[in-house]
C-alpha atoms as a PDB file:
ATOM      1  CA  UNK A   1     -76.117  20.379 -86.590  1.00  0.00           C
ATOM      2  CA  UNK A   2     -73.742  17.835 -84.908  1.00  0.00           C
ATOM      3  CA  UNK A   3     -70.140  19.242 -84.402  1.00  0.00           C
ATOM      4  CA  UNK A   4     -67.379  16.451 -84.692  1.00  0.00           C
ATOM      5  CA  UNK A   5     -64.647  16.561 -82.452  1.00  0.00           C
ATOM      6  CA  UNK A   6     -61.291  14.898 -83.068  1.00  0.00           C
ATOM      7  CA  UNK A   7     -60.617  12.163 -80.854  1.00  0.00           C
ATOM      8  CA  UNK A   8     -56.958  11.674 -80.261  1.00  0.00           C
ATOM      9  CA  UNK A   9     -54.586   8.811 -81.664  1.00  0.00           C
ATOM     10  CA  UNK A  10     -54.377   6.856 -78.489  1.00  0.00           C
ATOM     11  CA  UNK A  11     -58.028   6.933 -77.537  1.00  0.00           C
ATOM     12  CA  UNK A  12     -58.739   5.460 -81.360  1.00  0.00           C
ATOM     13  CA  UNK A  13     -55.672   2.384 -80.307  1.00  0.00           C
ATOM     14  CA  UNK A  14     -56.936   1.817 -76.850  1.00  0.00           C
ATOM     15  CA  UNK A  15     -61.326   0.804 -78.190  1.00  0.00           C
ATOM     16  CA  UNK A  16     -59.200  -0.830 -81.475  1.00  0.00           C
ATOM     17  CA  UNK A  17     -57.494  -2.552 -78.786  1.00  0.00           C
ATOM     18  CA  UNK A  18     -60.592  -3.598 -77.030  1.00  0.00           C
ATOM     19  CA  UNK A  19     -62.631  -4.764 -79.924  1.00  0.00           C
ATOM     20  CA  UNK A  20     -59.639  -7.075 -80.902  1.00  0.00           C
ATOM     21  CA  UNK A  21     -59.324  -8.927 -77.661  1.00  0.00           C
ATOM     22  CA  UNK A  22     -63.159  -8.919 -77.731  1.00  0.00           C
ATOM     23  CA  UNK A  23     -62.972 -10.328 -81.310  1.00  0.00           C
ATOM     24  CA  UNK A  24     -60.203 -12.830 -80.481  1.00  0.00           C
ATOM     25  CA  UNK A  25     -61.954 -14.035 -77.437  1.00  0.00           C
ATOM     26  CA  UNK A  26     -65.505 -15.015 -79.934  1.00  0.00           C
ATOM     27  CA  UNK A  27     -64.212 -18.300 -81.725  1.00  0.00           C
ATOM     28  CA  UNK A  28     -64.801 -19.770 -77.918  1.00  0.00           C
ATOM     29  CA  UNK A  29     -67.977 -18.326 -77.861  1.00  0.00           C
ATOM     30  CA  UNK A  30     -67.539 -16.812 -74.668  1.00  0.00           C
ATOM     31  CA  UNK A  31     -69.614 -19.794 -73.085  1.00  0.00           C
ATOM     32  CA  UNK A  32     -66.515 -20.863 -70.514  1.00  0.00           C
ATOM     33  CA  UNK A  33     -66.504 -18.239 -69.284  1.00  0.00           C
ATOM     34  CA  UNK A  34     -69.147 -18.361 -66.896  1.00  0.00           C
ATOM     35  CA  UNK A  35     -70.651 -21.908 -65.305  1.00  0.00           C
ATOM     36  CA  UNK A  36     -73.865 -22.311 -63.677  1.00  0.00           C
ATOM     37  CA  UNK A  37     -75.132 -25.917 -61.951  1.00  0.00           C
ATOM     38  CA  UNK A  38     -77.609 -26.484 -65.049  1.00  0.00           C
ATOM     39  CA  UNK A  39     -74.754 -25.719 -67.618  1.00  0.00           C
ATOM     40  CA  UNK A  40     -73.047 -28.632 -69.038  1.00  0.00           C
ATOM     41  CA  UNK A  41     -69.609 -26.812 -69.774  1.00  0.00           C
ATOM     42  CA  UNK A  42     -66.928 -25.572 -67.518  1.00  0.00           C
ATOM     43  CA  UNK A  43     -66.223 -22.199 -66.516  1.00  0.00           C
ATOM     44  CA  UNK A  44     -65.326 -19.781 -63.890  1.00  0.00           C
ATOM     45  CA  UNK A  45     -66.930 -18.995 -60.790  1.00  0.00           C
ATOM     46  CA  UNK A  46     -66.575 -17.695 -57.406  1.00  0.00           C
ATOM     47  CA  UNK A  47     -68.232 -19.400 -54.480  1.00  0.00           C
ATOM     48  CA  UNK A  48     -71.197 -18.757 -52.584  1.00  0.00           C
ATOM     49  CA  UNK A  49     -73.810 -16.536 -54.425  1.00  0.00           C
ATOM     50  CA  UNK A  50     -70.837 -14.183 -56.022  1.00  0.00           C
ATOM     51  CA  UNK A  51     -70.602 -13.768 -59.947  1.00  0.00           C
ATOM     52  CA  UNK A  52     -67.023 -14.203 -61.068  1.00  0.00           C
ATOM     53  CA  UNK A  53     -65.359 -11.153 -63.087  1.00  0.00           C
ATOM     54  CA  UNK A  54     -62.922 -12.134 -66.365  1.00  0.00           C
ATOM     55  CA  UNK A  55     -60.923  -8.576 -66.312  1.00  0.00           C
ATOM     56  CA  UNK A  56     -58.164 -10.056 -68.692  1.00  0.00           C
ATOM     57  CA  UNK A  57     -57.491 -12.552 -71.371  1.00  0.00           C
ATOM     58  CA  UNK A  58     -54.575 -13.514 -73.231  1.00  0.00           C
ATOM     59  CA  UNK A  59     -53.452 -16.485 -75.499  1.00  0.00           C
ATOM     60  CA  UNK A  60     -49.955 -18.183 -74.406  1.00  0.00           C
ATOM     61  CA  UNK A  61     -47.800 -20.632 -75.504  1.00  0.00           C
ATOM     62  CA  UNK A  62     -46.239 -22.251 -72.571  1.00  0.00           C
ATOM     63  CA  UNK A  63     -43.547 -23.985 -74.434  1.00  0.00           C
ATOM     64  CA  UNK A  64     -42.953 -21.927 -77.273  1.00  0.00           C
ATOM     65  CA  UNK A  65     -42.525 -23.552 -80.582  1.00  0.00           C
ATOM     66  CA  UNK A  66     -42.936 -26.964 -78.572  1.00  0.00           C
ATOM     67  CA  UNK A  67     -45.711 -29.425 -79.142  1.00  0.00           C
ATOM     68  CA  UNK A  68     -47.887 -28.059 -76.700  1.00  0.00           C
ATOM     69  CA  UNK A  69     -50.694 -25.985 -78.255  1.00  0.00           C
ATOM     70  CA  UNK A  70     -51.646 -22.199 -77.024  1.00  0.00           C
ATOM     71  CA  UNK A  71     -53.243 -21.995 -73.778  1.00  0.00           C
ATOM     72  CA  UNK A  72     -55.902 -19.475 -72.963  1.00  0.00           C
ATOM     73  CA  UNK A  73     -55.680 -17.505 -69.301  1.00  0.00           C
ATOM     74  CA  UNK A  74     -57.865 -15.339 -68.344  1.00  0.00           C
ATOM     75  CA  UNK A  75     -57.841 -13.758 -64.698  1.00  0.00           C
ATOM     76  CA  UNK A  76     -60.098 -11.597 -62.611  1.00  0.00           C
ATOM     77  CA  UNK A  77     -61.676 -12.338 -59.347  1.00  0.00           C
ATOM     78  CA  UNK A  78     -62.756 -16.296 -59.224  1.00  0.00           C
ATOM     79  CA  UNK A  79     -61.880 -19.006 -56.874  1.00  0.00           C
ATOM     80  CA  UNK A  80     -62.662 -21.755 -59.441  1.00  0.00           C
ATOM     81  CA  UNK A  81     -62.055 -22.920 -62.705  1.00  0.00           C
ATOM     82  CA  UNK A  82     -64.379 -25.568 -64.097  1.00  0.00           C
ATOM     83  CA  UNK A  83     -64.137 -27.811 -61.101  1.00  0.00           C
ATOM     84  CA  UNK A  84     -60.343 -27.043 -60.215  1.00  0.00           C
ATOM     85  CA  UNK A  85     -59.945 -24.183 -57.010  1.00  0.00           C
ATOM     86  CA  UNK A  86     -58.206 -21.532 -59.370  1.00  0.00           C
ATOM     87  CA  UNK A  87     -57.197 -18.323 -57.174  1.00  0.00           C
ATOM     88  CA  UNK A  88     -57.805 -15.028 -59.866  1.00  0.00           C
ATOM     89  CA  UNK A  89     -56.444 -16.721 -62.455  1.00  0.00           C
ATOM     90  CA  UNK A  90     -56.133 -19.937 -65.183  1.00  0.00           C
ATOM     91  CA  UNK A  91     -55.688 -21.339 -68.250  1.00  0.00           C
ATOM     92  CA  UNK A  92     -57.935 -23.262 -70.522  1.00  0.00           C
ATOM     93  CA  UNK A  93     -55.387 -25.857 -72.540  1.00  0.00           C
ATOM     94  CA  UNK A  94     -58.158 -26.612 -75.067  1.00  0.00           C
ATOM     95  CA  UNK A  95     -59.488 -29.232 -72.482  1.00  0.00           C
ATOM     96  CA  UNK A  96     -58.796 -28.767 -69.180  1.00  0.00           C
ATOM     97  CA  UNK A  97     -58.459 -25.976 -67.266  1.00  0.00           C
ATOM     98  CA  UNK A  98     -55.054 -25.768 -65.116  1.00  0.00           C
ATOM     99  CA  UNK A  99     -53.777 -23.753 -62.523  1.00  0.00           C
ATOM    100  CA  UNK A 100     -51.214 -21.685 -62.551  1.00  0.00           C
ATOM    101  CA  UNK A 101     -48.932 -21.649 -59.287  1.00  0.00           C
ATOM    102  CA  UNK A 102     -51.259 -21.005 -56.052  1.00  0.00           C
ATOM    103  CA  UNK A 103     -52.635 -17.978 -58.057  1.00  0.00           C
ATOM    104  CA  UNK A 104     -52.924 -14.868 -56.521  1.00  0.00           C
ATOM    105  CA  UNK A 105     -54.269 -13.512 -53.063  1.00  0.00           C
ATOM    106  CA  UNK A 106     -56.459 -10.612 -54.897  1.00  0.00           C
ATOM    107  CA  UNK A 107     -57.570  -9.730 -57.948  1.00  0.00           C
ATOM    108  CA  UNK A 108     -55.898  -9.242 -61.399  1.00  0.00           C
ATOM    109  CA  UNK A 109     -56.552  -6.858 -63.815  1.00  0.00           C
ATOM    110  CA  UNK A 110     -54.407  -7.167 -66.728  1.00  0.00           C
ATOM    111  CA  UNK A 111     -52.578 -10.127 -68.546  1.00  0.00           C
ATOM    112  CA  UNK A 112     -49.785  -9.925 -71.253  1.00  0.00           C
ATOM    113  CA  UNK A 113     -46.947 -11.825 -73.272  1.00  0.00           C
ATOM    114  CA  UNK A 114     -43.967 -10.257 -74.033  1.00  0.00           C
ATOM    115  CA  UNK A 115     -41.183 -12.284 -75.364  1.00  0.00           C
ATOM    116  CA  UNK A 116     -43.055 -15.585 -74.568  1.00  0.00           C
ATOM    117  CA  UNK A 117     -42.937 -14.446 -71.310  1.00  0.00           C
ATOM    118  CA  UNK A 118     -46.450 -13.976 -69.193  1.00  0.00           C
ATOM    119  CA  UNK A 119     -47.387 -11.353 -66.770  1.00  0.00           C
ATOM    120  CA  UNK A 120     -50.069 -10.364 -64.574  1.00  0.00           C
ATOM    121  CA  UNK A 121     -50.799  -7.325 -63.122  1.00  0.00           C
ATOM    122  CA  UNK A 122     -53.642  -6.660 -60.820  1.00  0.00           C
ATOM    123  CA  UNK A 123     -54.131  -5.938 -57.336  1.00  0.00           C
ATOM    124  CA  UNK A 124     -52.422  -8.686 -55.765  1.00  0.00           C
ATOM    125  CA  UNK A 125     -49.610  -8.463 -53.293  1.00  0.00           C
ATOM    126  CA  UNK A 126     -48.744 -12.454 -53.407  1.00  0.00           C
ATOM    127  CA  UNK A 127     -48.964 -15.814 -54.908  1.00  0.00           C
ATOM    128  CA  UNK A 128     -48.751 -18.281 -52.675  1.00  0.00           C
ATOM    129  CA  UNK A 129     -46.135 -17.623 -50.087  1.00  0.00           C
ATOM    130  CA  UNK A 130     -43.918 -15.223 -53.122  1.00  0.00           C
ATOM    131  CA  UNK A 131     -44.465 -11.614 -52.697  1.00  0.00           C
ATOM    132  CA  UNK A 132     -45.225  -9.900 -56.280  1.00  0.00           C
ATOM    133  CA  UNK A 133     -46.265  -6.429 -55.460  1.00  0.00           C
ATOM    134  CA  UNK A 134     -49.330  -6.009 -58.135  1.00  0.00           C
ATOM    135  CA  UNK A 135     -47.013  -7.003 -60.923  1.00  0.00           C
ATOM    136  CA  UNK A 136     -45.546 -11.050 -61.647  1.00  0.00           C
ATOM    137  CA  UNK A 137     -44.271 -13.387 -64.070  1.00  0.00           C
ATOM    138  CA  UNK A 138     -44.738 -16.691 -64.930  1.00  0.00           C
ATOM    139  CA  UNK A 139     -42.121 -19.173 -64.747  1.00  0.00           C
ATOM    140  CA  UNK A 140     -43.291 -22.612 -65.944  1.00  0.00           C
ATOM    141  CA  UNK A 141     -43.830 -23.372 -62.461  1.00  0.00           C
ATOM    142  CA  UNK A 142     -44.778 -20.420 -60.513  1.00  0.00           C
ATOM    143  CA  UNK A 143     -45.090 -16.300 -60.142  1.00  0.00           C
ATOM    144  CA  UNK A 144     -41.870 -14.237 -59.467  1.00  0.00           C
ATOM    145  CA  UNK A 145     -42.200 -11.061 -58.622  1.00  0.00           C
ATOM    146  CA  UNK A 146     -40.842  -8.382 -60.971  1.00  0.00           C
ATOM    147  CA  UNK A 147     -38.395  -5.873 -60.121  1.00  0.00           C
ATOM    148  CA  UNK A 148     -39.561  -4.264 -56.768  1.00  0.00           C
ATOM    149  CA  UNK A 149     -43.215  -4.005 -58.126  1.00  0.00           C
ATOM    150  CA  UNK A 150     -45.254  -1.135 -56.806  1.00  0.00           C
ATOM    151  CA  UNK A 151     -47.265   0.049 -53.914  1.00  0.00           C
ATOM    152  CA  UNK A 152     -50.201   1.490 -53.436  1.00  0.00           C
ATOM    153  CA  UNK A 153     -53.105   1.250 -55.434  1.00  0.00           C
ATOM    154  CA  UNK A 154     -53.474  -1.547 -58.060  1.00  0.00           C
ATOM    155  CA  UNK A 155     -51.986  -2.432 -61.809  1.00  0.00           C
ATOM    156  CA  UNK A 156     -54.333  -1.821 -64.492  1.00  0.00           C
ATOM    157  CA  UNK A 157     -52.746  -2.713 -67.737  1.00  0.00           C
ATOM    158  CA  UNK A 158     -49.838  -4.167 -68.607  1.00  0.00           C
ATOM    159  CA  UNK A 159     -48.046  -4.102 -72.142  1.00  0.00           C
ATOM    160  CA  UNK A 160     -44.863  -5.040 -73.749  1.00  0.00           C
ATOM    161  CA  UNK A 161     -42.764  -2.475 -75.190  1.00  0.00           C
ATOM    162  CA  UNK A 162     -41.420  -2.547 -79.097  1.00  0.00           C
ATOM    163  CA  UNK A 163     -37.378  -3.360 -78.093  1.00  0.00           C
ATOM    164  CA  UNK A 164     -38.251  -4.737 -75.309  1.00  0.00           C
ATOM    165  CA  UNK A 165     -39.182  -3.957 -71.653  1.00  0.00           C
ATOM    166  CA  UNK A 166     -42.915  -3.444 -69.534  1.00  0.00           C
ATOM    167  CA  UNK A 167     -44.908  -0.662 -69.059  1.00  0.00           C
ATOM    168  CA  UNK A 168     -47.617  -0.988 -66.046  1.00  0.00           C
ATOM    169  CA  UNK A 169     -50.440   1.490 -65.605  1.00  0.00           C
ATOM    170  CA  UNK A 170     -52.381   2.159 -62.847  1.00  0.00           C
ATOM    171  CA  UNK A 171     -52.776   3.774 -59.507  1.00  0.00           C
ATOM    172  CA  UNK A 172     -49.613   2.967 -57.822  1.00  0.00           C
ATOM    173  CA  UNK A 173     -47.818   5.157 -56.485  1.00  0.00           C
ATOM    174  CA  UNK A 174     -44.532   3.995 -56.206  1.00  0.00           C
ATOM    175  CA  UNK A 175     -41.700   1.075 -57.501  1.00  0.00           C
ATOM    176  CA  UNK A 176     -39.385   0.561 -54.613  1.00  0.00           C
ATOM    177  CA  UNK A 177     -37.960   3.871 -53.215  1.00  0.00           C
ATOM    178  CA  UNK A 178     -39.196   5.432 -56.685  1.00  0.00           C
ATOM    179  CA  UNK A 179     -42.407   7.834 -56.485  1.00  0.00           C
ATOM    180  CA  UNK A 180     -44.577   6.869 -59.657  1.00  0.00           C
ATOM    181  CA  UNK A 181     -47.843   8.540 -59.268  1.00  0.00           C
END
């Protein structure tokens, strides 16, 4: 006989989580995301004989209620977007993939929008020339860095908080002078 055992509340949100992104990402078929020289559609890849990883992807609007339609970034570890150099991360506009800033000098793990805003959280320690210790937002035009980000470690997930607010997981182990194990 099989014995059930309860599986708690946040385990249940976290896979209800995961089969919503995964169901969210299907109308595209999942076909961008990976391009091959006898495939006829773009996608990501990383040079040489690497396979590209797609750790995160998020719909964003960049201008709001504007004219422009939703965007769809994903990030991970790539170096190019359909034919455009794309550093960890980039956004498909429906057409054309674009870049976003210089991207990121490693990889990133986790995308999200909160407020319109979107962040990226990963293992990164820059984008471009801007330091954004594993933890950035995007501007229009380019990353910032958020707060004093953390150190150590990487940023696994990133969500917005009901109210307001961020809340990064991973394992970093500290935000500034403040030990966060």
């Amino acid at each position: 006989m099989t014995k059930w055992k309860r599986i708690p509340g946040w385990i249940l949100a976290a896979l209800a989580g995961i089969v919503a992104s995964q169901a969210a990402a299907q109308p595209c078929g999942g076909r961008w995301l990976y391009h091959s020289p006898d495939q006829q559609f773009p996608g990501v890849r990383k040079g040489g004989d690497l396979v590209p990883t797609v750790h995160a992807i998020v719909g964003f609007d960049p201008d709001g209620p504007g004219p422009q339609s939703e965007w769809t970034v994903v990030a991970g570890d790539f170096d190019t977007a359909g034919n455009t150099p794309a550093n960890n991360i980039a956004a498909w506009d429906g057409s054309t993939w674009r870049t976003l800033g210089p991207g990121f000098n490693n990889f990133v793990y986790s995308l999200a929008v909160v407020d319109g805003q979107l962040y990226a959280g990963g293992r990164f320690t820059a984008s471009g020339s801007t330091a954004g210790n594993r933890v950035a937002r995007w501007t229009g035009s380019a990353w910032q860095p958020v707060g004093a980000g953390f150190t150590g470690g990487q940023v696994n997930a990133i969500a917005g908080l009901s109210g307001g607010g961020l809340v990064a997981v991973g394992s970093f182990t500290a935000s500034g002078a403040t030990t966060v194990n």
